[in-house]
Coordinates of C-alpha atoms (C1' of nucleotides) in Angstrom, one line a residue:
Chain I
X1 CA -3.7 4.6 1.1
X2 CA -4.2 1.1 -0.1
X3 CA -2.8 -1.4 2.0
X4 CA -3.5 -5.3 2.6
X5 CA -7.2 -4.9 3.1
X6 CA -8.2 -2.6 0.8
X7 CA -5.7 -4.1 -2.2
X8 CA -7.6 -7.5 -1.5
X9 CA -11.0 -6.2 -1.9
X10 CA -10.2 -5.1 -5.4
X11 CA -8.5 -8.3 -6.0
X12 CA -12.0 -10.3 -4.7
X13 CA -14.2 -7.9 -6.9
X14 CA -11.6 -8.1 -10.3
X15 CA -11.6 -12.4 -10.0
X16 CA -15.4 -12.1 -10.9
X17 CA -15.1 -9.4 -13.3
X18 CA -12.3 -10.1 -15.4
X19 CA -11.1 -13.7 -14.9
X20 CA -11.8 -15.7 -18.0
X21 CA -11.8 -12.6 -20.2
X22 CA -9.4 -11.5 -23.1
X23 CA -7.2 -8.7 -23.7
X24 CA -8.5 -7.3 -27.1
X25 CA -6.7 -3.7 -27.0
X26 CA -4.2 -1.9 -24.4
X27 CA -4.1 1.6 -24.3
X28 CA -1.4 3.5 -22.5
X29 CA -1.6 6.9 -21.3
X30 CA 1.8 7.4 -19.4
X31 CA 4.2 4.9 -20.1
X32 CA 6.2 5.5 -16.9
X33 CA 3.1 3.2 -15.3
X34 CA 4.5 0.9 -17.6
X35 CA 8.6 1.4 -16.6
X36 CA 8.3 2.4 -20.2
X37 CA 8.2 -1.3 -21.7
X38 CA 7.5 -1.3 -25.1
X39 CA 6.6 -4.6 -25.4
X40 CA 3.8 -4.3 -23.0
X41 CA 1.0 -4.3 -25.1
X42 CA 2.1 -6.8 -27.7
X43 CA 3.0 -9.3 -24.4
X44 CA -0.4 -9.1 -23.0
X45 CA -3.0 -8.6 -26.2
X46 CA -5.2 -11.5 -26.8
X47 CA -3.9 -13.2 -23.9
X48 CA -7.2 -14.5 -21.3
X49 CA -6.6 -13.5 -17.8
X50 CA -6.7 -17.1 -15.4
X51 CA -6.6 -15.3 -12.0
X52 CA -5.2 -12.8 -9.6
X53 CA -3.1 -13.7 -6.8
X54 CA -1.7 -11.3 -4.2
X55 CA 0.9 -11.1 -1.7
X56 CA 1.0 -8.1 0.5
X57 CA -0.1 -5.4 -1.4
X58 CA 1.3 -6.6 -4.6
X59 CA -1.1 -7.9 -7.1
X60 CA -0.4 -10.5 -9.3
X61 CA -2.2 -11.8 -12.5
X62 CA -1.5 -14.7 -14.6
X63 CA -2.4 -15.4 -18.4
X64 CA -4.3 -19.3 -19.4
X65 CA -1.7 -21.0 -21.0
X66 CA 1.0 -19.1 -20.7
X67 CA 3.0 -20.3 -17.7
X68 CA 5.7 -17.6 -17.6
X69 CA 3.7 -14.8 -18.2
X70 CA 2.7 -12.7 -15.0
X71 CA 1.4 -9.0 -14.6
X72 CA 2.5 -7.5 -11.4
X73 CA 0.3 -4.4 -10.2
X74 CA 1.5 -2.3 -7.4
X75 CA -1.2 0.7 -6.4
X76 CA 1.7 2.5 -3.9
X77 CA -0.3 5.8 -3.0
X78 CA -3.1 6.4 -5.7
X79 CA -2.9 4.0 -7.8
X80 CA -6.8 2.5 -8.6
X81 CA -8.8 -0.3 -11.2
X82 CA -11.8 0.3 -12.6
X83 CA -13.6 -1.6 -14.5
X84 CA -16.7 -0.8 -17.2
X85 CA -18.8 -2.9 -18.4
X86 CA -20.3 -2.9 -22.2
X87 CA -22.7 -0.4 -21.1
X88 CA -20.6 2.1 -19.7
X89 CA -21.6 1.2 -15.9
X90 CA -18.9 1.5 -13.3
X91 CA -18.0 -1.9 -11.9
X92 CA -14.5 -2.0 -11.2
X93 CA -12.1 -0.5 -8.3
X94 CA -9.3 0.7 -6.2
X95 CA -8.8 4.4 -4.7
X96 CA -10.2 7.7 -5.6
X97 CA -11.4 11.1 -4.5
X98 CA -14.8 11.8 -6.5
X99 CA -18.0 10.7 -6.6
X100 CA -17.8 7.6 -8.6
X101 CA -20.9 8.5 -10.5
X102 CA -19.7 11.7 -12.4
X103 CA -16.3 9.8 -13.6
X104 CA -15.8 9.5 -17.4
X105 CA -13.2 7.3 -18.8
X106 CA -10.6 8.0 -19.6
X107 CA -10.3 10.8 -17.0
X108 CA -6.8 13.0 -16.8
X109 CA -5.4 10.4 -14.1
X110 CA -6.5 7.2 -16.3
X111 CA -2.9 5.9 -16.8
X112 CA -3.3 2.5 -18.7
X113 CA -7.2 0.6 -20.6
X114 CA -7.6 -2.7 -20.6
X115 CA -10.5 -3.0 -23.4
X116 CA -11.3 -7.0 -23.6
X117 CA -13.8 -8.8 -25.7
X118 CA -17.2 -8.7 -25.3
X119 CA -16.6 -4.6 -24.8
X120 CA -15.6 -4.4 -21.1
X121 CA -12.3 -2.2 -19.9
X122 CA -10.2 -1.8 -17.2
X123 CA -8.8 0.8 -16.1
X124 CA -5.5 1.9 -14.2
X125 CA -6.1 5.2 -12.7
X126 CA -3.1 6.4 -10.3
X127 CA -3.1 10.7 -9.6
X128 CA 0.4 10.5 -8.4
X129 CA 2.1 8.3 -10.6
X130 CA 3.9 5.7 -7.7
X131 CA 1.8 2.8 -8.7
X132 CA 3.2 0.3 -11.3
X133 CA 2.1 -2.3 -13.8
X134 CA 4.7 -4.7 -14.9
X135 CA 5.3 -8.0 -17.0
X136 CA 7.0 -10.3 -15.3
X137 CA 8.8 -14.2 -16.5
X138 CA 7.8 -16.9 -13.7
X139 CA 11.1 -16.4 -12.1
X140 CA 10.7 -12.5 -11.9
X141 CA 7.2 -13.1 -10.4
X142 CA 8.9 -15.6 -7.7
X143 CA 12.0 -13.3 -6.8
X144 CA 8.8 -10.2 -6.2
X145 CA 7.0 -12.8 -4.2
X146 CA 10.3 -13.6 -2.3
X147 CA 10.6 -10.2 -1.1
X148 CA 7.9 -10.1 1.2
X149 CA 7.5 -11.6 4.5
X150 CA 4.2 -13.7 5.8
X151 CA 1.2 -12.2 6.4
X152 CA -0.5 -11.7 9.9
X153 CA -3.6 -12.6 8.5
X154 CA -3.0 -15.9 7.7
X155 CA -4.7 -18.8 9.6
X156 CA -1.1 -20.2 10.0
X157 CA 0.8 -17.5 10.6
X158 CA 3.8 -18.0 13.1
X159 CA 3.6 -15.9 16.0
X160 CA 6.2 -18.2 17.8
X161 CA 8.7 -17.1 14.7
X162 CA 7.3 -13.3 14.8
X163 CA 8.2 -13.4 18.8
X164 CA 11.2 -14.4 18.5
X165 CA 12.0 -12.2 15.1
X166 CA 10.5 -9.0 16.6
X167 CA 12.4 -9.4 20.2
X168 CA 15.4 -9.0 18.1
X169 CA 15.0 -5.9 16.7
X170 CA 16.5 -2.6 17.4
X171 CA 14.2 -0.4 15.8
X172 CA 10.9 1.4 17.3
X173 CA 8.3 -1.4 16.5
X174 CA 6.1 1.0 14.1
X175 CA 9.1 0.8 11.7
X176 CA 9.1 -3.3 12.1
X177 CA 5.6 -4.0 11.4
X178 CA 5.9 -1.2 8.2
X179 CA 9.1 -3.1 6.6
X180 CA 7.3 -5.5 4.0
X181 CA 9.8 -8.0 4.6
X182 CA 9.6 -8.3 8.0
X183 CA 5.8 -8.9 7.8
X184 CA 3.5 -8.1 4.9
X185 CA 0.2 -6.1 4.5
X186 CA 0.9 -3.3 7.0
X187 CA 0.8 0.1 5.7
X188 CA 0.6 3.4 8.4
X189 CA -3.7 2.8 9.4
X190 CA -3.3 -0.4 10.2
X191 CA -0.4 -0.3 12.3
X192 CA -1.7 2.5 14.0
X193 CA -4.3 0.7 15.0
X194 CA -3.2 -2.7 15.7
X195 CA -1.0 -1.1 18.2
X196 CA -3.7 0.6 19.7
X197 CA -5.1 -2.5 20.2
X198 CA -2.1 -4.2 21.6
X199 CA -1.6 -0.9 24.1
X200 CA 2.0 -0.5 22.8
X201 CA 3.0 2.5 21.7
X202 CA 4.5 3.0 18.2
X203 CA 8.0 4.3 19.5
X204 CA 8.8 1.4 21.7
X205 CA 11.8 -0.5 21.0
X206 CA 11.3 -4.0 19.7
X207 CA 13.6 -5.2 22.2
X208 CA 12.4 -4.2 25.0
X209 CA 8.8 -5.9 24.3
X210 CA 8.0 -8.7 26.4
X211 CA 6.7 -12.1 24.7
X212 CA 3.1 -11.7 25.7
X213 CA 3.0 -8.1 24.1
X214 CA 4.4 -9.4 20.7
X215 CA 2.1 -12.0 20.9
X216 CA -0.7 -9.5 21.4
X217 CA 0.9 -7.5 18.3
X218 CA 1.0 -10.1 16.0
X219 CA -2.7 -11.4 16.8
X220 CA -4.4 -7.7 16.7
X221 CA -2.2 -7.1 13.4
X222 CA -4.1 -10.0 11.7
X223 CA -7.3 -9.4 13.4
X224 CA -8.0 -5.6 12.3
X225 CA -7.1 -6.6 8.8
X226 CA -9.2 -9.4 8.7
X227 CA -11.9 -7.3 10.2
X228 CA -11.0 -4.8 7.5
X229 CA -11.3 -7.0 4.6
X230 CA -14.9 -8.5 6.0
X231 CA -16.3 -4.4 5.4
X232 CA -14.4 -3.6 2.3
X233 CA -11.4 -1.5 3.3
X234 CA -10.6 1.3 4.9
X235 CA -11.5 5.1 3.0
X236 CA -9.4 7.6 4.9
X237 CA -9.2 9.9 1.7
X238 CA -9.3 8.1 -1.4
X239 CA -9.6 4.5 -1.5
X240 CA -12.9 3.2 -3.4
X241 CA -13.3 -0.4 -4.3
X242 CA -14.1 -2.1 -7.7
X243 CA -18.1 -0.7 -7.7
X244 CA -16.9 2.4 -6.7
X245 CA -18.2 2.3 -2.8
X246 CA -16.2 4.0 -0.1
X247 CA -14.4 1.1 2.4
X248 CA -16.9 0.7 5.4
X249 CA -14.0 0.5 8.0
X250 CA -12.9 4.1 8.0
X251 CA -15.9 3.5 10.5
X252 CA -14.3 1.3 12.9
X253 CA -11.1 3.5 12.8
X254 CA -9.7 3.7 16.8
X255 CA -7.0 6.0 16.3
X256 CA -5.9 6.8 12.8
X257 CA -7.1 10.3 12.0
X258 CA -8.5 10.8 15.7
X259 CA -5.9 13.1 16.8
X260 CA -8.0 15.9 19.4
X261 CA -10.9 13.3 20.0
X262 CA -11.1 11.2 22.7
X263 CA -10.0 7.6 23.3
X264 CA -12.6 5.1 23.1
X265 CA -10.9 3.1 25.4
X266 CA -10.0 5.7 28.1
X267 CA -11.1 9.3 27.1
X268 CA -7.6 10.3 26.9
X269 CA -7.5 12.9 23.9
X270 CA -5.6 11.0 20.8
X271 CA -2.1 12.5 20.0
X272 CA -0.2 12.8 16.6
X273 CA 3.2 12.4 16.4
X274 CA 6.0 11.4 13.6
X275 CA 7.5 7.9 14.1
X276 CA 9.7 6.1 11.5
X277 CA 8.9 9.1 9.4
X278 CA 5.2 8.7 9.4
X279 CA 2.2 10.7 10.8
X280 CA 1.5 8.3 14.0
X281 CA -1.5 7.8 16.2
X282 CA -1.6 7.0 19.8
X283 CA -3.4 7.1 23.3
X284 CA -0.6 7.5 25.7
X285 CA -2.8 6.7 28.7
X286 CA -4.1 3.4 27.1
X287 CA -0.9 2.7 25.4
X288 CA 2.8 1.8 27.1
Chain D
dA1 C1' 4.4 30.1 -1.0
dC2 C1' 5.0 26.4 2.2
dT3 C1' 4.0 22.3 4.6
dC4 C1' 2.0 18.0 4.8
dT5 C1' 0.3 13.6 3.0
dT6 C1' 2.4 8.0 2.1
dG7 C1' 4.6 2.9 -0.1
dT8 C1' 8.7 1.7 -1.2
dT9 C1' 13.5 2.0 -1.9
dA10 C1' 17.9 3.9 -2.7
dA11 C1' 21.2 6.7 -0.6
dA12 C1' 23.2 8.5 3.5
dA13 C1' 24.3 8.2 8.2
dC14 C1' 25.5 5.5 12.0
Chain G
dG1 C1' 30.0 -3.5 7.2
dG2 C1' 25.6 -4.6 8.7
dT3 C1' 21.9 -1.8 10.5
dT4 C1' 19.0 2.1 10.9
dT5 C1' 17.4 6.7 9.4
dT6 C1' 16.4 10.0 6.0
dA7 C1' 15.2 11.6 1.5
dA8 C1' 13.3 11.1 -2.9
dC9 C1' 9.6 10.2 -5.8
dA10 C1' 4.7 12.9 -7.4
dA11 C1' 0.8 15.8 -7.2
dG12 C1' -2.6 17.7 -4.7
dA13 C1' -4.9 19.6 -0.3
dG14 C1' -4.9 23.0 3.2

DNA sequence: ACTCTTGTTAAAAC
DNA sequence: GGTTTTAACAAGAG
């Protein structure tokens, strides 16, 4: 499950290994990756990709001098890039569930190439078909960007604003930190454990939070990304990054997936439940 | 054969 | 009628 972390560790490892290079040939394998736009290829070939931005989990590339060109990439569940270099090597990244080293390309998942100059392709790989790659004008890219809220992991986040936003809510605070437009980056792992962190439980109601525990949210929200990020992601089932390693935080995992083991904290034995219809991961002694 | 998995959103319910 | 919850999407694992 890609979410902040692991969609920015692709998007570090793809600025060194396709900035500055140019689209010789698209091939497309399912065009419902592509919402079925015929123009795609014709858009994008021989254009040279400038740089990859991201907000949340979208992923957003941009084209040298073409100012209102934009390709938005959204993994959603499966979606992965790869990318191989002249020789065939695996260098590129995103989310799968074999050993990177026996993977040919194309592969029956492979959904769009990106061959560029010099020999080097990319590839879109997404088993379940959620992900998305789109063309987008300026304005289209800035109404997707508009659509997300800030991101805890940001040196100038406001936790004074997230307080006060937060208090406000009605809803159990698992669901508030997974709405993208609330906050952004957040997908069922980390909130799971950012919680665990704060000692809240996922089913509290936002309201009923005092300021010094949203203020604890919001910090451990950033913090267990950032941490996240630093080791490469998080691989719970699938997610390998852009050379085809495994994320090194599934190691550092407190209570996603640790339902029946203990609590690190306490030694209470980690429940499951279902909150805001998600699997959802808790200490009940630890957390209130 | 049936249930469970999740990011996002549209539809349904409140 | 704005807010909150549920279902749908897809395909595979158990």
């Amino acid at each position: 499950m890609p979410e902040l972390p692991e969609v920015e560790t692709v998007r570090l490892q793809l600025l060194h290994k396709i900035v500055g290079k140019r689209i010789k040939k698209i091939e497309i394998y399912k065009t419902r990756t592509v919402a079925h736009d015929p123009t795609f290829e014709s858009r994008l070939k021989n254009q040279t990709i400038e740089y990859i931005d991201r907000i949340g989990k979208l992923l957003i590339f941009s084209f040298d001098k073409k100012p209102d060109l934009f390709l938005l990439a959204h993994l959603k569940m499966t979606g992965q890039f790869f990318y191989i270099d002249k020789k065939g090597q695996i260098v590129g990244g995103g989310h799968s569930d074999k050993d990177s080293e026996n993977i040919t390309f194309p592969h029956k998942h492979s959904r769009v190439a990106f061959g560029f100059d010099g020999g080097g392709t990319l590839y879109f790989n997404d088993m379940r078909l959620f992900g998305y790659l789109k063309i987008a004008s300026k304005d289209e890219a800035e109404v997707a960007k508009s659509r997300f809220g800030p991101e805890p992991i940001h040196p100038e986040f406001d936790t004074k604003w997230f307080t006060t936003a937060l208090l406000k809510k009605k809803t159990p605070v698992k669901a508030a930190l997974l709405n993208q437009q609330f906050v952004a980056g957040l997908g069922n792992i980390y909130v799971d454990e950012a919680l665990w962190r704060a000692k809240v439980l996922p089913t509290r109601i936002c309201d009923t939070l005092t300021k010094k525990e949203a203020v604890v949210i919001a910090t451990a929200s950033g913090a267990v990304m950032n941490e996240s990020i630093k080791v490469g992601g998080t691989t719970f089932q699938h997610f390998i990054d852009t050379d085809g390693n495994k994320g090194n935080f599934s190691n550092f995992l407190k209570v996603f997936g640790k339902q029946g083991t203990p609590c690190s904290r306490c030694g209470t034995i980690i429940e499951k439940t279902r909150v805001a219809g998600r699997g959802t991961h808790f200490c009940r002694q630890c957390q209130k």
